[in-house]
Short mmCIF file of C-alpha atoms in Angstrom, two decimals:
data_model
loop_
_atom_site.label_atom_id
_atom_site.label_comp_id
_atom_site.label_asym_id
_atom_site.label_seq_id
_atom_site.Cartn_x
_atom_site.Cartn_y
_atom_site.Cartn_z
CA MET A 1 -44.89 2.80 72.43
CA ILE A 2 -41.73 1.69 74.16
CA ASP A 3 -42.37 -0.41 77.08
CA PRO A 4 -40.89 1.53 79.84
CA ALA A 5 -39.52 -1.40 81.59
CA VAL A 6 -37.42 -1.83 78.46
CA GLU A 7 -36.12 1.91 78.60
CA GLY A 8 -34.53 0.95 81.57
CA LEU A 9 -32.39 -2.19 80.88
CA GLY A 10 -28.67 -2.11 80.33
CA PHE A 11 -27.56 -2.92 77.11
CA GLU A 12 -26.55 -6.78 77.99
CA GLU A 13 -30.03 -7.11 79.66
CA TYR A 14 -31.77 -5.38 76.57
CA LEU A 15 -29.82 -7.87 74.40
CA GLN A 16 -30.79 -10.94 76.36
CA ARG A 17 -34.26 -9.69 75.89
CA ILE A 18 -34.38 -9.51 72.20
CA ALA A 19 -32.34 -13.01 71.70
CA GLU A 20 -35.44 -14.43 73.62
CA PHE A 21 -38.21 -12.46 71.69
CA THR A 22 -36.07 -13.54 68.74
CA ASP A 23 -36.33 -17.47 70.04
CA THR A 24 -39.84 -17.36 71.61
CA GLU A 25 -41.94 -14.83 68.71
CA LEU A 26 -39.91 -14.54 65.64
CA ILE A 27 -39.32 -17.67 64.80
CA PRO A 28 -42.19 -19.36 66.01
CA SER A 29 -44.41 -17.00 63.95
CA GLU A 30 -42.54 -17.32 60.84
CA PRO A 31 -45.37 -20.20 59.28
CA GLU A 32 -47.70 -17.35 60.41
CA MET A 33 -46.08 -14.79 58.32
CA VAL A 34 -45.78 -17.00 55.17
CA ALA A 35 -49.41 -17.95 55.29
CA ASP A 36 -50.40 -14.79 55.53
CA GLY A 37 -48.19 -13.16 53.47
CA ALA A 38 -47.53 -10.61 55.78
CA VAL A 39 -45.22 -9.81 58.82
CA PRO A 40 -48.12 -10.30 61.46
CA GLN A 41 -49.44 -6.74 62.93
CA HIS A 42 -48.75 -8.52 66.48
CA ILE A 43 -45.44 -8.66 65.69
CA VAL A 44 -45.03 -5.33 64.43
CA GLU A 45 -46.55 -3.90 67.66
CA ARG A 46 -44.39 -6.33 70.03
CA MET A 47 -41.58 -5.04 68.36
CA ALA A 48 -42.50 -1.41 68.78
CA ARG A 49 -42.70 -2.11 72.36
CA LEU A 50 -39.31 -3.93 72.59
CA GLY A 51 -37.76 -0.74 71.16
CA LEU A 52 -36.36 -2.25 67.71
CA PHE A 53 -37.71 0.92 65.77
CA ALA A 54 -35.45 2.93 68.15
CA VAL A 55 -31.89 1.28 68.68
CA SER A 56 -30.05 3.72 66.97
CA ILE A 57 -31.94 6.90 67.74
CA PRO A 58 -30.89 9.19 70.45
CA ARG A 59 -32.65 9.48 73.87
CA ARG A 60 -33.41 12.84 73.65
CA TYR A 61 -35.09 11.93 70.92
CA GLY A 62 -37.34 9.22 72.45
CA GLY A 63 -34.71 6.60 71.22
CA LEU A 64 -32.50 3.70 72.91
CA GLU A 65 -29.28 5.30 71.48
CA TRP A 66 -27.15 1.95 71.60
CA SER A 67 -23.97 2.23 69.87
CA MET A 68 -22.97 1.35 66.01
CA SER A 69 -21.12 -1.86 67.97
CA GLN A 70 -24.51 -2.64 70.06
CA GLN A 71 -26.75 -2.35 67.29
CA VAL A 72 -24.86 -5.13 65.47
CA ARG A 73 -24.77 -7.24 68.14
CA LEU A 74 -28.40 -6.71 68.10
CA THR A 75 -29.00 -7.31 64.59
CA PHE A 76 -27.05 -10.76 64.59
CA GLU A 77 -29.72 -12.16 67.26
CA PHE A 78 -32.75 -10.62 65.51
CA THR A 79 -32.01 -11.72 61.94
CA ARG A 80 -31.30 -15.72 63.45
CA ALA A 81 -35.23 -14.90 62.28
CA SER A 82 -36.44 -14.17 59.03
CA CYS A 83 -34.76 -11.12 57.74
CA VAL A 84 -38.34 -9.93 56.62
CA TYR A 85 -39.27 -8.85 60.19
CA ARG A 86 -36.05 -6.29 60.01
CA SER A 87 -37.47 -4.82 56.64
CA ARG A 88 -40.10 -3.31 58.51
CA PHE A 89 -38.10 -1.19 61.08
CA SER A 90 -34.96 -1.11 59.06
CA THR A 91 -35.51 1.92 57.11
CA VAL A 92 -36.39 4.08 59.85
CA ILE A 93 -33.47 3.17 62.30
CA GLY A 94 -31.07 3.71 59.02
CA LEU A 95 -31.51 5.23 55.89
CA CYS A 96 -34.36 7.76 57.59
CA SER A 97 -33.29 8.31 61.02
CA GLN A 98 -29.43 8.81 60.36
CA ALA A 99 -30.38 11.38 57.85
CA ILE A 100 -32.73 13.50 59.96
CA LEU A 101 -30.49 13.03 62.86
CA ASP A 102 -27.38 14.59 61.24
CA HIS A 103 -28.96 17.01 58.45
CA GLY A 104 -32.36 17.87 59.72
CA THR A 105 -33.45 20.71 60.97
CA GLU A 106 -33.95 21.14 65.33
CA ASP A 107 -37.61 21.52 64.37
CA GLN A 108 -37.56 18.39 62.02
CA ARG A 109 -35.76 16.16 64.39
CA ARG A 110 -37.90 17.13 67.48
CA ARG A 111 -41.07 16.58 65.16
CA LEU A 112 -40.39 13.44 63.51
CA LEU A 113 -37.89 11.13 65.73
CA PRO A 114 -39.66 10.76 68.65
CA ALA A 115 -42.82 9.15 66.34
CA MET A 116 -40.23 6.99 64.28
CA ALA A 117 -38.73 5.74 67.51
CA ALA A 118 -41.61 4.70 69.07
CA GLY A 119 -42.81 3.05 66.01
CA GLU A 120 -45.53 5.31 65.54
CA LEU A 121 -44.26 6.93 61.85
CA VAL A 122 -42.64 4.27 59.93
CA THR A 123 -40.85 5.80 56.79
CA ALA A 124 -39.40 4.79 53.81
CA PHE A 125 -36.12 6.09 51.92
CA ALA A 126 -37.60 7.01 48.04
CA LEU A 127 -34.24 7.50 46.29
CA THR A 128 -34.20 4.39 43.69
CA GLU A 129 -36.20 5.30 40.50
CA ALA A 130 -36.45 3.23 37.06
CA GLU A 131 -33.15 4.80 35.74
CA ALA A 132 -31.38 5.65 38.49
CA GLY A 133 -30.56 3.07 41.12
CA SER A 134 -26.74 2.36 41.54
CA ASP A 135 -26.47 5.84 39.64
CA ALA A 136 -28.21 8.07 41.90
CA ALA A 137 -26.97 11.45 40.82
CA HIS A 138 -28.93 11.04 37.59
CA LEU A 139 -32.44 10.37 39.06
CA ALA A 140 -35.30 12.31 37.06
CA THR A 141 -37.77 13.48 39.80
CA THR A 142 -37.96 17.17 40.29
CA ALA A 143 -39.18 19.34 43.12
CA THR A 144 -40.02 22.72 41.77
CA ARG A 145 -40.34 25.94 44.48
CA GLN A 146 -43.65 27.67 44.20
CA GLY A 147 -44.21 30.33 46.71
CA GLU A 148 -44.62 28.11 50.34
CA ASN A 149 -44.40 24.73 48.60
CA TYR A 150 -42.59 22.56 46.26
CA VAL A 151 -44.40 20.29 44.10
CA ILE A 152 -42.99 17.02 43.14
CA GLU A 153 -43.33 15.05 39.96
CA GLY A 154 -41.71 11.27 39.39
CA GLU A 155 -41.56 7.87 40.23
CA LYS A 156 -39.36 5.87 42.53
CA ARG A 157 -39.20 1.78 42.30
CA TYR A 158 -37.92 -0.84 44.58
CA ILE A 159 -38.68 1.20 47.93
CA THR A 160 -38.60 -0.83 50.86
CA ASN A 161 -42.27 -0.02 53.26
CA ALA A 162 -43.80 1.76 50.06
CA ALA A 163 -46.82 0.72 50.82
CA TRP A 164 -46.71 0.69 54.85
CA ALA A 165 -45.04 4.10 55.31
CA ASP A 166 -46.45 6.98 57.21
CA ALA A 167 -43.57 9.31 55.75
CA PHE A 168 -41.14 9.01 52.64
CA LEU A 169 -37.80 10.72 52.66
CA VAL A 170 -37.97 11.55 49.13
CA PHE A 171 -35.02 12.70 46.85
CA ALA A 172 -35.80 15.13 43.92
CA ARG A 173 -33.97 17.09 41.93
CA THR A 174 -34.45 20.86 42.63
CA ASP A 175 -31.81 22.43 39.92
CA PRO A 176 -32.74 21.60 36.58
CA ASN A 177 -29.59 23.07 35.51
CA GLU A 178 -27.65 20.75 37.67
CA PRO A 179 -27.76 17.26 36.31
CA GLY A 180 -25.66 15.97 38.40
CA ALA A 181 -25.38 14.95 42.61
CA GLU A 182 -25.38 18.58 43.43
CA GLY A 183 -28.98 19.39 42.06
CA ILE A 184 -30.53 17.14 44.26
CA SER A 185 -32.24 17.88 47.72
CA ALA A 186 -34.26 15.36 50.27
CA PHE A 187 -38.15 16.05 51.49
CA ILE A 188 -39.82 14.72 54.08
CA VAL A 189 -42.91 14.01 52.76
CA ASP A 190 -46.38 12.63 54.49
CA ALA A 191 -47.51 9.50 52.72
CA GLN A 192 -51.31 10.79 52.73
CA SER A 193 -50.62 14.01 50.83
CA PRO A 194 -52.82 14.65 47.58
CA GLY A 195 -51.10 13.26 44.40
CA ILE A 196 -49.18 9.97 45.81
CA SER A 197 -50.08 6.56 45.08
CA THR A 198 -48.34 3.09 45.55
CA ALA A 199 -48.12 -0.10 43.92
CA LEU A 200 -46.45 -3.09 45.04
CA PRO A 201 -45.50 -6.00 42.54
CA GLU A 202 -47.39 -8.86 41.38
CA MET A 203 -44.81 -11.39 42.90
CA MET A 204 -41.40 -11.38 44.70
CA ASN A 205 -38.42 -13.75 44.41
CA GLY A 206 -37.48 -13.63 48.09
CA HIS A 207 -39.02 -11.57 50.54
CA ALA A 208 -42.46 -12.40 49.70
CA GLU A 209 -43.97 -10.93 53.06
CA ALA A 210 -42.88 -7.65 52.76
CA PRO A 211 -42.52 -6.88 49.12
CA VAL A 212 -41.03 -3.70 48.13
CA GLY A 213 -43.15 -1.04 46.43
CA GLU A 214 -43.62 1.77 43.63
CA ILE A 215 -44.46 5.34 44.35
CA PHE A 216 -45.97 7.86 42.37
CA PHE A 217 -45.83 11.55 42.64
CA ARG A 218 -48.11 13.73 40.65
CA ASN A 219 -48.30 17.46 41.19
CA THR A 220 -47.71 16.42 45.23
CA ARG A 221 -47.07 19.55 47.17
CA VAL A 222 -44.52 19.64 50.11
CA PRO A 223 -44.25 22.92 52.60
CA ALA A 224 -40.91 23.97 52.02
CA GLY A 225 -40.14 23.40 56.11
CA ASN A 226 -40.29 19.59 54.77
CA LEU A 227 -36.93 20.45 53.17
CA LEU A 228 -34.35 18.35 54.91
CA GLY A 229 -32.20 20.86 56.61
CA GLY A 230 -33.46 23.79 54.66
CA ILE A 231 -30.81 23.74 52.16
CA GLU A 232 -31.16 22.75 48.47
CA GLY A 233 -28.66 20.71 46.70
CA ARG A 234 -27.45 18.63 49.45
CA GLY A 235 -29.76 15.48 49.10
CA LEU A 236 -27.20 12.75 48.08
CA THR A 237 -24.84 13.96 50.64
CA GLN A 238 -27.50 13.80 53.01
CA ALA A 239 -28.23 10.49 51.99
CA LEU A 240 -24.89 8.98 52.43
CA ARG A 241 -25.15 8.92 56.32
CA GLY A 242 -28.17 6.72 56.24
CA ILE A 243 -26.44 4.23 53.70
CA ASN A 244 -23.66 3.98 55.46
CA HIS A 245 -25.40 2.87 58.35
CA ALA A 246 -28.15 0.45 56.84
CA ARG A 247 -24.80 -0.93 54.80
CA LEU A 248 -23.69 -2.22 58.09
CA HIS A 249 -26.77 -3.54 59.27
CA VAL A 250 -27.17 -5.18 56.15
CA ALA A 251 -23.67 -7.03 56.66
CA ALA A 252 -24.59 -7.52 60.16
CA THR A 253 -28.45 -9.00 58.75
CA CYS A 254 -26.22 -11.68 56.40
CA VAL A 255 -24.04 -12.87 59.29
CA GLY A 256 -27.65 -13.59 61.84
CA GLN A 257 -28.99 -15.23 58.67
CA ALA A 258 -25.98 -17.09 57.80
CA THR A 259 -25.95 -18.24 61.72
CA ARG A 260 -29.34 -19.70 61.55
CA MET A 261 -28.88 -21.42 58.58
CA LEU A 262 -25.73 -23.19 59.58
CA GLU A 263 -27.78 -23.76 63.10
CA GLU A 264 -30.72 -25.38 61.37
CA THR A 265 -28.94 -27.43 58.22
CA THR A 266 -26.33 -29.12 61.44
CA ALA A 267 -29.18 -30.52 63.39
CA TYR A 268 -30.84 -31.69 60.49
CA LEU A 269 -27.74 -33.74 59.11
CA ASP A 270 -26.67 -34.72 62.82
CA ARG A 271 -30.50 -36.31 62.56
CA ARG A 272 -30.53 -37.52 59.65
CA HIS A 273 -29.25 -41.16 58.85
CA GLN A 274 -27.56 -42.69 55.74
CA PHE A 275 -24.78 -44.94 54.99
CA GLY A 276 -25.27 -46.21 58.69
CA GLY A 277 -24.74 -42.96 60.47
CA PRO A 278 -25.61 -39.60 60.82
CA LEU A 279 -24.77 -37.67 57.73
CA SER A 280 -23.03 -35.32 59.76
CA GLU A 281 -20.38 -37.62 60.24
CA LEU A 282 -19.21 -37.68 56.48
CA GLY A 283 -16.42 -35.81 55.97
CA ALA A 284 -17.46 -33.98 52.52
CA VAL A 285 -20.39 -32.70 55.17
CA GLN A 286 -18.21 -32.10 57.53
CA ALA A 287 -15.88 -29.91 54.87
CA GLU A 288 -18.82 -27.74 53.77
CA LEU A 289 -19.91 -27.06 57.08
CA GLY A 290 -16.27 -26.48 58.63
CA ARG A 291 -15.67 -23.70 55.71
CA SER A 292 -18.86 -22.44 55.76
CA PHE A 293 -18.46 -21.49 59.82
CA ALA A 294 -15.45 -20.20 59.08
CA GLU A 295 -16.73 -17.78 56.49
CA LEU A 296 -19.50 -16.62 58.89
CA GLU A 297 -16.98 -15.94 61.37
CA ALA A 298 -14.68 -13.65 59.00
CA GLY A 299 -17.96 -11.63 58.14
CA ARG A 300 -18.84 -11.54 61.77
CA SER A 301 -15.38 -10.11 62.38
CA MET A 302 -15.45 -7.77 59.62
CA THR A 303 -18.58 -6.34 60.88
CA LEU A 304 -17.78 -5.68 64.38
CA ASP A 305 -14.57 -4.10 63.60
CA CYS A 306 -16.23 -1.41 60.89
CA ALA A 307 -18.40 -0.76 63.71
CA GLN A 308 -16.06 -0.18 66.43
CA ALA A 309 -14.39 2.11 64.38
CA PHE A 310 -17.80 3.61 63.44
CA ASP A 311 -18.15 4.15 67.22
CA ALA A 312 -14.48 5.46 67.57
CA GLY A 313 -15.89 8.69 65.57
CA ASP A 314 -15.03 7.61 61.53
CA ILE A 315 -17.18 6.21 59.09
CA PRO A 316 -15.12 3.74 57.37
CA ARG A 317 -17.26 3.74 54.08
CA HIS A 318 -14.62 1.38 52.02
CA ARG A 319 -14.49 -1.06 54.71
CA ILE A 320 -18.30 -0.94 55.15
CA ALA A 321 -18.53 -1.36 51.50
CA ALA A 322 -15.98 -3.91 51.84
CA ALA A 323 -17.94 -5.70 54.77
CA LYS A 324 -21.53 -5.47 53.08
CA LEU A 325 -20.01 -6.90 50.01
CA TYR A 326 -18.56 -9.72 51.88
CA CYS A 327 -21.11 -10.84 54.05
CA SER A 328 -23.95 -11.04 51.64
CA GLU A 329 -21.72 -13.16 49.21
CA MET A 330 -21.05 -15.22 51.93
CA ALA A 331 -24.16 -15.49 53.12
CA SER A 332 -25.59 -16.60 49.35
CA ARG A 333 -22.77 -18.73 49.74
CA VAL A 334 -23.76 -20.82 53.20
CA ALA A 335 -27.00 -20.47 51.90
CA ASP A 336 -26.53 -22.89 48.80
CA ARG A 337 -24.28 -25.40 50.41
CA CYS A 338 -27.19 -25.31 53.12
CA VAL A 339 -30.23 -26.29 50.70
CA GLN A 340 -27.55 -28.42 49.11
CA LEU A 341 -26.58 -30.29 52.29
CA LEU A 342 -30.42 -30.58 53.03
CA GLY A 343 -31.37 -32.63 50.30
CA GLY A 344 -34.76 -33.02 48.96
CA ALA A 345 -35.95 -31.35 52.25
CA GLY A 346 -34.25 -28.11 50.65
CA ILE A 347 -36.25 -28.15 47.80
CA VAL A 348 -39.69 -29.72 49.08
CA GLY A 349 -41.36 -29.16 52.25
CA PRO A 350 -41.66 -26.28 54.95
CA HIS A 351 -37.73 -26.03 56.01
CA PRO A 352 -36.83 -22.79 56.89
CA VAL A 353 -33.66 -22.72 55.22
CA PRO A 354 -34.87 -22.69 51.39
CA ARG A 355 -37.02 -19.78 52.29
CA MET A 356 -34.02 -18.16 53.86
CA TRP A 357 -32.03 -18.98 50.63
CA ARG A 358 -34.28 -16.71 48.61
CA ASP A 359 -34.22 -14.20 51.13
CA VAL A 360 -30.58 -13.35 51.55
CA ARG A 361 -30.18 -13.29 47.81
CA ALA A 362 -31.79 -9.62 47.77
CA LEU A 363 -29.08 -8.46 49.94
CA ARG A 364 -26.50 -8.88 47.46
CA ILE A 365 -28.52 -5.78 45.73
CA TYR A 366 -30.13 -3.85 48.57
CA GLU A 367 -27.71 -1.16 49.55
CA GLY A 368 -25.41 -1.06 46.47
CA SER A 369 -25.18 -4.21 44.33
CA SER A 370 -22.13 -6.23 44.78
CA PRO A 371 -20.57 -5.59 41.47
CA VAL A 372 -20.83 -1.65 42.27
CA HIS A 373 -19.29 -1.85 45.84
CA GLU A 374 -16.52 -4.43 43.88
CA ARG A 375 -15.81 -1.18 40.93
CA ASN A 376 -16.18 1.19 43.59
CA LEU A 377 -13.43 -0.13 46.12
CA ALA A 378 -11.28 -0.71 43.53
CA LYS A 379 -11.96 2.93 42.27
CA ALA A 380 -10.85 3.81 45.70
CA MET A 381 -8.18 1.58 45.93
CA ILE A 382 -6.25 3.19 42.82
CA LYS A 383 -6.88 6.36 44.13
CA GLN A 384 -5.09 6.14 47.44
CA VAL A 385 -2.51 4.18 46.21
CA GLY A 386 -1.81 6.60 43.44
CA MET A 387 -1.67 9.57 45.81
CA ASP A 388 0.26 7.87 49.09
CA GLY A 389 1.00 4.20 48.67
CA THR A 390 -1.91 2.84 50.84
CA LEU A 391 -5.13 1.39 50.58
CA PRO A 392 -8.34 2.72 51.80
CA ASP A 393 -8.77 3.19 55.59
CA SER A 394 -5.91 1.28 55.78
CA PHE A 395 -4.69 -0.51 58.92
CA ARG A 396 -0.76 -0.40 57.65
CA VAL A 397 1.96 1.80 59.95
CA THR A 398 3.37 3.96 57.72
CA ARG A 399 6.56 5.32 58.53
CA ARG A 400 7.03 8.62 60.44
CA LYS A 401 8.63 11.10 58.33
CA SER A 402 12.09 12.17 59.21
CA ALA A 403 12.65 15.99 61.05
#
């Protein structure tokens, strides 16, 4: 449940509260999280009380209803701490709540969103399969109508919060005669339904404290009323709203992670003395730091610009994809430079940067891998230039047609 005092805060006050929470609780709790192998429950409860499960959900459904620009600024702050913390509420505020908000029935919104905003209903976005990751239109999980129920059969993998979710937003094929996207529908599925089981991987290379998991559906019966929006065949369209929302959050997460790594590394280099002075005074070191800061600022600006366009009523999906692509690659470059600058401390010992280095690598895969974004952006460019000579979501001022 959200603390009533938090609900009454203006945005700038709330942003300050989250920044303080990051500095005084999230970052200091990272060693505990690593030792436990999971996000501590007291931290999850604090995140819920502070409204982090509610930032994108409208107030009429119990949320805080911050704009996309505000959500991005909040993400810059709380992802200065481990991005593993964010994983516990990311699927609620992005992938799942936005699909329900835009495409669910009013009954589904009123039944689910208030509990999601309060942190009482953790959700997972069950799309990816062994043979359908980036190529989601060819997923194999099926949902067969039987009277007042659908029966779901199939398997999902690499699902964030699979082991902790109370409900899944499941994408399954309802039309076996339609092999593409038009045969797919979305369902809200209680995680405790008979026939559902989950499994965690034996190891994770990064995000070890919030591992993704597999979900197995065996003769799982779901009430027909849980079909998202009450309409078959719109599953991937329904997913896109949440995916674009989540991609922008991932871009902002990369900015927050790079900020922390650069702050930690710069402080270390200023304390570490070699060759008669601080390492921070060496020209080669300064070149790496300066280049990293410039790239960080470029990513921050891209992300904020996309958020402002989002708030203006447009979803600039190509620019969002570009921001996600650039920022995730940027964070990995910054992480690699920071580990190199730390020297031995980047390989041995408890310094936070090497752990973050492992964690940010996954962000080049989550919400669309870098090669897929590169290909899709190129295709969009070729198509749009062929139509009118401009780039997708272009800022270019076009000439008015003469009367």
